[in-house]
């Protein structure tokens, strides 16, 4: 009886492993937190896969972590512009996942918002961004 109780306690106390979907959503949220805390260039350099691709509004994609950080640096002043996002959906298998959500860029030039889609891969045991693309919401003007 004692061994049965001990086995039950071990089962109840054993940590439940996060599902791949939960892992990829957690990675996306951590990616956004780093962008807010340290700037988007560092966040993308940290989270983009070695051959990851960032698709902008026009032109070819930035390919790789260094290109991603270089592409973002001149577009945003790290001290004034804050890029954040929150996934609203996602899914993953063992090595491939995706997240979808809303982004916001706030700074001295105002606030812009939009939607994004990120494709994630497992690289060296960590979720990394393989492809990232987004759209911008129509801008509304307020009367003075």
JSON list of C-alpha atoms in Angstrom, two decimals:
[
{"chain": "A", "resi": 1, "resn": "UNK", "atom": "CA", "xyz": [0.00, 0.00, 0.00]},
{"chain": "A", "resi": 2, "resn": "UNK", "atom": "CA", "xyz": [2.83, 2.36, 0.88]},
{"chain": "A", "resi": 3, "resn": "UNK", "atom": "CA", "xyz": [4.50, 1.81, -2.50]},
{"chain": "A", "resi": 4, "resn": "UNK", "atom": "CA", "xyz": [1.22, 2.52, -4.30]},
{"chain": "A", "resi": 5, "resn": "UNK", "atom": "CA", "xyz": [0.81, 5.80, -2.40]},
{"chain": "A", "resi": 6, "resn": "UNK", "atom": "CA", "xyz": [4.41, 6.75, -3.11]},
{"chain": "A", "resi": 7, "resn": "UNK", "atom": "CA", "xyz": [3.93, 6.03, -6.82]},
{"chain": "A", "resi": 8, "resn": "UNK", "atom": "CA", "xyz": [0.75, 8.15, -6.90]},
{"chain": "A", "resi": 9, "resn": "UNK", "atom": "CA", "xyz": [2.55, 11.02, -5.17]},
{"chain": "A", "resi": 10, "resn": "UNK", "atom": "CA", "xyz": [5.34, 10.87, -7.73]},
{"chain": "A", "resi": 11, "resn": "UNK", "atom": "CA", "xyz": [2.83, 10.96, -10.59]},
{"chain": "A", "resi": 12, "resn": "UNK", "atom": "CA", "xyz": [0.98, 13.92, -9.10]},
{"chain": "A", "resi": 13, "resn": "UNK", "atom": "CA", "xyz": [4.18, 15.83, -8.27]},
{"chain": "A", "resi": 14, "resn": "UNK", "atom": "CA", "xyz": [5.92, 15.14, -11.59]},
{"chain": "A", "resi": 15, "resn": "UNK", "atom": "CA", "xyz": [6.13, 18.25, -13.76]},
{"chain": "A", "resi": 16, "resn": "UNK", "atom": "CA", "xyz": [4.02, 18.16, -16.89]},
{"chain": "A", "resi": 17, "resn": "UNK", "atom": "CA", "xyz": [6.11, 18.79, -19.98]},
{"chain": "A", "resi": 18, "resn": "UNK", "atom": "CA", "xyz": [4.95, 21.70, -22.08]},
{"chain": "A", "resi": 19, "resn": "UNK", "atom": "CA", "xyz": [3.49, 20.78, -25.44]},
{"chain": "A", "resi": 20, "resn": "UNK", "atom": "CA", "xyz": [5.31, 21.98, -28.58]},
{"chain": "A", "resi": 21, "resn": "UNK", "atom": "CA", "xyz": [2.43, 24.47, -29.10]},
{"chain": "A", "resi": 22, "resn": "UNK", "atom": "CA", "xyz": [2.90, 25.89, -25.59]},
{"chain": "A", "resi": 23, "resn": "UNK", "atom": "CA", "xyz": [6.67, 26.06, -26.13]},
{"chain": "A", "resi": 24, "resn": "UNK", "atom": "CA", "xyz": [6.38, 28.02, -29.38]},
{"chain": "A", "resi": 25, "resn": "UNK", "atom": "CA", "xyz": [3.85, 30.44, -27.83]},
{"chain": "A", "resi": 26, "resn": "UNK", "atom": "CA", "xyz": [6.19, 30.93, -24.86]},
{"chain": "A", "resi": 27, "resn": "UNK", "atom": "CA", "xyz": [9.11, 31.57, -27.23]},
{"chain": "A", "resi": 28, "resn": "UNK", "atom": "CA", "xyz": [7.07, 34.18, -29.12]},
{"chain": "A", "resi": 29, "resn": "UNK", "atom": "CA", "xyz": [6.14, 35.98, -25.89]},
{"chain": "A", "resi": 30, "resn": "UNK", "atom": "CA", "xyz": [9.76, 35.90, -24.64]},
{"chain": "A", "resi": 31, "resn": "UNK", "atom": "CA", "xyz": [10.87, 37.29, -28.03]},
{"chain": "A", "resi": 32, "resn": "UNK", "atom": "CA", "xyz": [8.47, 40.24, -27.59]},
{"chain": "A", "resi": 33, "resn": "UNK", "atom": "CA", "xyz": [9.58, 40.85, -23.99]},
{"chain": "A", "resi": 34, "resn": "UNK", "atom": "CA", "xyz": [13.22, 41.05, -25.15]},
{"chain": "A", "resi": 35, "resn": "UNK", "atom": "CA", "xyz": [12.21, 43.50, -27.90]},
{"chain": "A", "resi": 36, "resn": "UNK", "atom": "CA", "xyz": [10.55, 45.76, -25.34]},
{"chain": "A", "resi": 37, "resn": "UNK", "atom": "CA", "xyz": [13.40, 45.49, -22.82]},
{"chain": "A", "resi": 38, "resn": "UNK", "atom": "CA", "xyz": [16.46, 45.66, -25.11]},
{"chain": "A", "resi": 39, "resn": "UNK", "atom": "CA", "xyz": [15.25, 46.74, -28.55]},
{"chain": "A", "resi": 40, "resn": "UNK", "atom": "CA", "xyz": [13.97, 44.93, -31.58]},
{"chain": "A", "resi": 41, "resn": "UNK", "atom": "CA", "xyz": [17.35, 44.62, -33.33]},
{"chain": "A", "resi": 42, "resn": "UNK", "atom": "CA", "xyz": [18.80, 42.58, -30.42]},
{"chain": "A", "resi": 43, "resn": "UNK", "atom": "CA", "xyz": [15.59, 40.57, -30.08]},
{"chain": "A", "resi": 44, "resn": "UNK", "atom": "CA", "xyz": [15.56, 39.60, -33.75]},
{"chain": "A", "resi": 45, "resn": "UNK", "atom": "CA", "xyz": [19.30, 38.85, -33.70]},
{"chain": "A", "resi": 46, "resn": "UNK", "atom": "CA", "xyz": [18.68, 36.56, -30.71]},
{"chain": "A", "resi": 47, "resn": "UNK", "atom": "CA", "xyz": [15.61, 34.76, -32.03]},
{"chain": "A", "resi": 48, "resn": "UNK", "atom": "CA", "xyz": [16.10, 34.56, -35.82]},
{"chain": "A", "resi": 49, "resn": "UNK", "atom": "CA", "xyz": [17.39, 31.23, -37.14]},
{"chain": "A", "resi": 50, "resn": "UNK", "atom": "CA", "xyz": [20.76, 31.12, -38.87]},
{"chain": "A", "resi": 51, "resn": "UNK", "atom": "CA", "xyz": [19.04, 31.27, -42.27]},
{"chain": "A", "resi": 52, "resn": "UNK", "atom": "CA", "xyz": [15.78, 32.89, -41.08]},
{"chain": "A", "resi": 53, "resn": "UNK", "atom": "CA", "xyz": [13.97, 35.36, -43.31]},
{"chain": "A", "resi": 54, "resn": "UNK", "atom": "CA", "xyz": [12.25, 38.64, -42.45]},
{"chain": "A", "resi": 55, "resn": "UNK", "atom": "CA", "xyz": [9.81, 39.91, -45.03]},
{"chain": "A", "resi": 56, "resn": "UNK", "atom": "CA", "xyz": [9.20, 43.65, -45.09]},
{"chain": "A", "resi": 57, "resn": "UNK", "atom": "CA", "xyz": [6.65, 45.73, -46.95]},
{"chain": "A", "resi": 58, "resn": "UNK", "atom": "CA", "xyz": [8.76, 45.73, -50.10]},
{"chain": "A", "resi": 59, "resn": "UNK", "atom": "CA", "xyz": [11.95, 44.30, -51.51]},
{"chain": "A", "resi": 60, "resn": "UNK", "atom": "CA", "xyz": [13.66, 41.00, -50.86]},
{"chain": "A", "resi": 61, "resn": "UNK", "atom": "CA", "xyz": [13.70, 39.45, -47.37]},
{"chain": "A", "resi": 62, "resn": "UNK", "atom": "CA", "xyz": [16.53, 40.01, -44.91]},
{"chain": "A", "resi": 63, "resn": "UNK", "atom": "CA", "xyz": [18.15, 36.57, -44.57]},
{"chain": "A", "resi": 64, "resn": "UNK", "atom": "CA", "xyz": [19.94, 35.48, -41.39]},
{"chain": "A", "resi": 65, "resn": "UNK", "atom": "CA", "xyz": [20.34, 36.93, -37.93]},
{"chain": "A", "resi": 66, "resn": "UNK", "atom": "CA", "xyz": [22.91, 39.61, -38.80]},
{"chain": "A", "resi": 67, "resn": "UNK", "atom": "CA", "xyz": [20.89, 40.83, -41.79]},
{"chain": "A", "resi": 68, "resn": "UNK", "atom": "CA", "xyz": [17.74, 40.91, -39.66]},
{"chain": "A", "resi": 69, "resn": "UNK", "atom": "CA", "xyz": [19.36, 43.07, -36.99]},
{"chain": "A", "resi": 70, "resn": "UNK", "atom": "CA", "xyz": [21.01, 45.32, -39.59]},
{"chain": "A", "resi": 71, "resn": "UNK", "atom": "CA", "xyz": [17.72, 45.71, -41.48]},
{"chain": "A", "resi": 72, "resn": "UNK", "atom": "CA", "xyz": [15.86, 46.79, -38.32]},
{"chain": "A", "resi": 73, "resn": "UNK", "atom": "CA", "xyz": [18.51, 49.09, -36.80]},
{"chain": "A", "resi": 74, "resn": "UNK", "atom": "CA", "xyz": [18.13, 52.09, -39.15]},
{"chain": "A", "resi": 75, "resn": "UNK", "atom": "CA", "xyz": [14.33, 51.84, -39.16]},
{"chain": "A", "resi": 76, "resn": "UNK", "atom": "CA", "xyz": [13.84, 52.15, -35.41]},
{"chain": "A", "resi": 77, "resn": "UNK", "atom": "CA", "xyz": [15.53, 54.20, -32.75]},
{"chain": "A", "resi": 78, "resn": "UNK", "atom": "CA", "xyz": [15.99, 51.70, -29.92]},
{"chain": "A", "resi": 79, "resn": "UNK", "atom": "CA", "xyz": [15.47, 54.43, -27.34]},
{"chain": "A", "resi": 80, "resn": "UNK", "atom": "CA", "xyz": [12.31, 55.89, -28.83]},
{"chain": "A", "resi": 81, "resn": "UNK", "atom": "CA", "xyz": [10.51, 53.12, -30.73]},
{"chain": "A", "resi": 82, "resn": "UNK", "atom": "CA", "xyz": [9.20, 50.07, -28.90]},
{"chain": "A", "resi": 83, "resn": "UNK", "atom": "CA", "xyz": [8.06, 47.07, -30.93]},
{"chain": "A", "resi": 84, "resn": "UNK", "atom": "CA", "xyz": [5.90, 44.56, -29.08]},
{"chain": "A", "resi": 85, "resn": "UNK", "atom": "CA", "xyz": [3.47, 41.82, -30.03]},
{"chain": "A", "resi": 86, "resn": "UNK", "atom": "CA", "xyz": [1.21, 39.16, -28.59]},
{"chain": "A", "resi": 87, "resn": "UNK", "atom": "CA", "xyz": [0.34, 35.86, -30.24]},
{"chain": "A", "resi": 88, "resn": "UNK", "atom": "CA", "xyz": [-3.36, 35.11, -30.55]},
{"chain": "A", "resi": 89, "resn": "UNK", "atom": "CA", "xyz": [-2.94, 31.67, -32.13]},
{"chain": "A", "resi": 90, "resn": "UNK", "atom": "CA", "xyz": [-0.23, 29.13, -32.76]},
{"chain": "A", "resi": 91, "resn": "UNK", "atom": "CA", "xyz": [0.59, 25.53, -33.36]},
{"chain": "A", "resi": 92, "resn": "UNK", "atom": "CA", "xyz": [3.62, 23.28, -33.46]},
{"chain": "A", "resi": 93, "resn": "UNK", "atom": "CA", "xyz": [4.96, 19.82, -34.03]},
{"chain": "A", "resi": 94, "resn": "UNK", "atom": "CA", "xyz": [8.31, 18.59, -32.78]},
{"chain": "A", "resi": 95, "resn": "UNK", "atom": "CA", "xyz": [10.44, 20.79, -35.09]},
{"chain": "A", "resi": 96, "resn": "UNK", "atom": "CA", "xyz": [8.12, 23.22, -36.90]},
{"chain": "A", "resi": 97, "resn": "UNK", "atom": "CA", "xyz": [5.65, 25.73, -35.51]},
{"chain": "A", "resi": 98, "resn": "UNK", "atom": "CA", "xyz": [3.83, 28.97, -36.20]},
{"chain": "A", "resi": 99, "resn": "UNK", "atom": "CA", "xyz": [2.40, 31.92, -34.31]},
{"chain": "A", "resi": 100, "resn": "UNK", "atom": "CA", "xyz": [-0.06, 34.56, -35.41]},
{"chain": "A", "resi": 101, "resn": "UNK", "atom": "CA", "xyz": [-0.99, 37.72, -33.60]},
{"chain": "A", "resi": 102, "resn": "UNK", "atom": "CA", "xyz": [-1.01, 41.49, -33.29]},
{"chain": "A", "resi": 103, "resn": "UNK", "atom": "CA", "xyz": [2.00, 43.81, -33.17]},
{"chain": "A", "resi": 104, "resn": "UNK", "atom": "CA", "xyz": [2.41, 47.41, -32.02]},
{"chain": "A", "resi": 105, "resn": "UNK", "atom": "CA", "xyz": [5.17, 49.93, -32.70]},
{"chain": "A", "resi": 106, "resn": "UNK", "atom": "CA", "xyz": [5.00, 52.94, -30.38]},
{"chain": "A", "resi": 107, "resn": "UNK", "atom": "CA", "xyz": [7.37, 55.87, -30.35]},
{"chain": "A", "resi": 108, "resn": "UNK", "atom": "CA", "xyz": [7.94, 59.54, -31.02]},
{"chain": "A", "resi": 109, "resn": "UNK", "atom": "CA", "xyz": [6.37, 59.20, -34.48]},
{"chain": "A", "resi": 110, "resn": "UNK", "atom": "CA", "xyz": [3.13, 57.82, -33.05]},
{"chain": "A", "resi": 111, "resn": "UNK", "atom": "CA", "xyz": [1.75, 54.32, -32.80]},
{"chain": "A", "resi": 112, "resn": "UNK", "atom": "CA", "xyz": [1.25, 51.80, -35.59]},
{"chain": "A", "resi": 113, "resn": "UNK", "atom": "CA", "xyz": [-0.35, 48.39, -35.30]},
{"chain": "A", "resi": 114, "resn": "UNK", "atom": "CA", "xyz": [-0.83, 45.33, -37.43]},
{"chain": "A", "resi": 115, "resn": "UNK", "atom": "CA", "xyz": [-0.88, 41.57, -37.68]},
{"chain": "A", "resi": 116, "resn": "UNK", "atom": "CA", "xyz": [1.99, 39.11, -38.04]},
{"chain": "A", "resi": 117, "resn": "UNK", "atom": "CA", "xyz": [2.69, 35.51, -38.90]},
{"chain": "A", "resi": 118, "resn": "UNK", "atom": "CA", "xyz": [5.88, 33.83, -37.72]},
{"chain": "A", "resi": 119, "resn": "UNK", "atom": "CA", "xyz": [7.13, 30.39, -38.76]},
{"chain": "A", "resi": 120, "resn": "UNK", "atom": "CA", "xyz": [9.34, 28.76, -36.12]},
{"chain": "A", "resi": 121, "resn": "UNK", "atom": "CA", "xyz": [11.86, 25.89, -36.34]},
{"chain": "A", "resi": 122, "resn": "UNK", "atom": "CA", "xyz": [13.78, 24.00, -33.70]},
{"chain": "A", "resi": 123, "resn": "UNK", "atom": "CA", "xyz": [17.45, 24.94, -34.08]},
{"chain": "A", "resi": 124, "resn": "UNK", "atom": "CA", "xyz": [19.99, 23.59, -31.60]},
{"chain": "A", "resi": 125, "resn": "UNK", "atom": "CA", "xyz": [17.13, 22.62, -29.27]},
{"chain": "A", "resi": 126, "resn": "UNK", "atom": "CA", "xyz": [15.59, 26.13, -29.21]},
{"chain": "A", "resi": 127, "resn": "UNK", "atom": "CA", "xyz": [12.64, 27.62, -31.09]},
{"chain": "A", "resi": 128, "resn": "UNK", "atom": "CA", "xyz": [13.96, 30.13, -33.66]},
{"chain": "A", "resi": 129, "resn": "UNK", "atom": "CA", "xyz": [12.24, 32.32, -36.23]},
{"chain": "A", "resi": 130, "resn": "UNK", "atom": "CA", "xyz": [12.49, 30.82, -39.71]},
{"chain": "A", "resi": 131, "resn": "UNK", "atom": "CA", "xyz": [10.22, 33.39, -41.39]},
{"chain": "A", "resi": 132, "resn": "UNK", "atom": "CA", "xyz": [8.44, 36.49, -40.15]},
{"chain": "A", "resi": 133, "resn": "UNK", "atom": "CA", "xyz": [5.99, 38.67, -42.04]},
{"chain": "A", "resi": 134, "resn": "UNK", "atom": "CA", "xyz": [3.36, 41.20, -41.13]},
{"chain": "A", "resi": 135, "resn": "UNK", "atom": "CA", "xyz": [0.77, 43.64, -42.31]},
{"chain": "A", "resi": 136, "resn": "UNK", "atom": "CA", "xyz": [0.02, 47.14, -41.10]},
{"chain": "A", "resi": 137, "resn": "UNK", "atom": "CA", "xyz": [-3.45, 48.23, -40.05]},
{"chain": "A", "resi": 138, "resn": "UNK", "atom": "CA", "xyz": [-4.92, 51.17, -41.97]},
{"chain": "A", "resi": 139, "resn": "UNK", "atom": "CA", "xyz": [-3.88, 54.35, -40.21]},
{"chain": "A", "resi": 140, "resn": "UNK", "atom": "CA", "xyz": [-6.59, 56.53, -38.78]},
{"chain": "A", "resi": 141, "resn": "UNK", "atom": "CA", "xyz": [-6.24, 60.26, -38.47]},
{"chain": "A", "resi": 142, "resn": "UNK", "atom": "CA", "xyz": [-7.55, 62.14, -35.51]},
{"chain": "A", "resi": 143, "resn": "UNK", "atom": "CA", "xyz": [-8.71, 65.71, -35.85]},
{"chain": "A", "resi": 144, "resn": "UNK", "atom": "CA", "xyz": [-6.72, 68.30, -33.89]}
]
